[in-house]
CSV table of C-alpha atoms in Angstrom, one decimal:
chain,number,residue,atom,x,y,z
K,1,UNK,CA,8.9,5.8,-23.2
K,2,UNK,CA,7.9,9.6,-23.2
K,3,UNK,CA,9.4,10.9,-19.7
K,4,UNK,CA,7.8,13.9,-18.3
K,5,UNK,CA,10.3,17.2,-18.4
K,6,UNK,CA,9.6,16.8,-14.6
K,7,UNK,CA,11.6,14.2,-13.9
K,8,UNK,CA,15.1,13.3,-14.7
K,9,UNK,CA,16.4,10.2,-16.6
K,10,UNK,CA,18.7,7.6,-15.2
K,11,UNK,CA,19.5,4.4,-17.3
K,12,UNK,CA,21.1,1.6,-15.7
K,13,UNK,CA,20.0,-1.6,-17.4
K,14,UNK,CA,22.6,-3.9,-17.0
K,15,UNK,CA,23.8,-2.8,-14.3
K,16,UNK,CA,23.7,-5.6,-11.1
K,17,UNK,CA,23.1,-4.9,-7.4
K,18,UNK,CA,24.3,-2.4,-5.7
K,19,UNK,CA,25.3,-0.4,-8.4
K,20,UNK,CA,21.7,0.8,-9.4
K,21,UNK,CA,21.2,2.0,-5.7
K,22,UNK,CA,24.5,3.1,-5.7
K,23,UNK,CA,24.2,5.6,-8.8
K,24,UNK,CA,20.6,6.7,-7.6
K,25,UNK,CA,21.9,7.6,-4.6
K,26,UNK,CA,24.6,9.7,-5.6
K,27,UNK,CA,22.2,11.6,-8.5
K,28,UNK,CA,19.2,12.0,-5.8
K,29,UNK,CA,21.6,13.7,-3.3
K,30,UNK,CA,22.2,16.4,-6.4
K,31,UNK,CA,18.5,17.0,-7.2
K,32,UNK,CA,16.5,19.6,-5.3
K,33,UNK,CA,13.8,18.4,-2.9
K,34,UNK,CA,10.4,17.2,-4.4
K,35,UNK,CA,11.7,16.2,-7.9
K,36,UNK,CA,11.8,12.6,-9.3
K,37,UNK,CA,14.2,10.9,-10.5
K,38,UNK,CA,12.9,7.8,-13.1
K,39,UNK,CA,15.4,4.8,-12.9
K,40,UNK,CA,15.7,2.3,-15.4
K,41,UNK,CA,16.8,-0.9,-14.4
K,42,UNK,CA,17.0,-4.5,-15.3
K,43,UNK,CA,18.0,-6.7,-12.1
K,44,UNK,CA,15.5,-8.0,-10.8
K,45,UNK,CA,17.0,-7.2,-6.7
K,46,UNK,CA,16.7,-3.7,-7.4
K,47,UNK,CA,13.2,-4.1,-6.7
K,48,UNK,CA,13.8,-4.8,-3.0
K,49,UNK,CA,16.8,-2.6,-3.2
K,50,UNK,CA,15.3,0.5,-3.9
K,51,UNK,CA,12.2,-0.2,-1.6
K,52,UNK,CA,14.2,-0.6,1.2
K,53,UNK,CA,17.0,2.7,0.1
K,54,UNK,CA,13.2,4.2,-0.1
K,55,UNK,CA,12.3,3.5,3.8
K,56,UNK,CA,15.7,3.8,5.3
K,57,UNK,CA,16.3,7.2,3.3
K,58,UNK,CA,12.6,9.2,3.3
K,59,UNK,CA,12.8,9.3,-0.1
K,60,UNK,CA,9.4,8.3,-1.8
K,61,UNK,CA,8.7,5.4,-4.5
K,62,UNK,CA,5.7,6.7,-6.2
K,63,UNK,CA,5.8,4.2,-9.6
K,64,UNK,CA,6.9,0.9,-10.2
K,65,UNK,CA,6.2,-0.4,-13.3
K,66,UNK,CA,7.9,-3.4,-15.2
K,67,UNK,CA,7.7,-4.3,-18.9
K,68,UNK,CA,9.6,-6.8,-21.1
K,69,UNK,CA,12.5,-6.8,-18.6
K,70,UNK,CA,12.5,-3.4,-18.1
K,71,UNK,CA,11.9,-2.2,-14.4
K,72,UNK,CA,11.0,1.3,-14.1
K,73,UNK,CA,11.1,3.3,-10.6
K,74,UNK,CA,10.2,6.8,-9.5
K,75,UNK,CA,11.4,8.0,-6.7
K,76,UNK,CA,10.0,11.6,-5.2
K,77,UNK,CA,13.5,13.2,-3.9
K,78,UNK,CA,12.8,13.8,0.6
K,79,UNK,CA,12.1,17.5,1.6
K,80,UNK,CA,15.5,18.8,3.6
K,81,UNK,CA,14.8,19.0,7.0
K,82,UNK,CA,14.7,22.1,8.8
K,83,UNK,CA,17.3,22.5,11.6
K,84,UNK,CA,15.5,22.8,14.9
C-alpha cells in the first residue's frame, strides 16, 4: 500500500474497540486542520466506530476501503472554528 506524503500513517491492526478510536483521536487532535490521517485497522466495530467519532466530531471520512482483513479509513482532520 503506497500512502500519499499527504497523509499520515496510523497502524492499529490488532487493536480491539475503542482503542482504534481512542489512538485516532488523540493523533487527529495533533494534526493541523485539512490533513488526513489513514488508519489501519482490523476489527471489524471500528467500522461503526469511526463513522460515528466522524459525525459527533466534524471530522470527515472520505475512504473506506477493506481488503483481506484489512480496513482502511481516511479521515479529513475539521477546520478549527473561528471564535465569534
Amino acid at each position: 500500500m503506497t500512502i500519499p506524503p499527504t497523509e499520515t500513517l496510523l497502524d492499529l491492526r490488532g487493536l480491539a474497540c475503542p482503542m482504534p478510536v481512542l489512538k485516532a483521536n488523540r493523533a487527529l487532535r495533533d494534526m493541523a486542520p485539512g490533513t488526513r490521517l489513514r488508519i489501519l485497522a482490523t476489527d471489524r466495530a471500528s467500522v461503526a466506530d469511526f463513522q460515528s467519532y466522524c459525525r459527533e466530531t466534524g471530522h470527515a471520512m472520505v475512504a473506506f476501503t477493506e481488503s483481506a482483513g484489512i480496513l482502511s479509513f481516511v479521515i479529513r482532520r475539521r477546520a478549527e472554528t473561528q471564535p465569534s
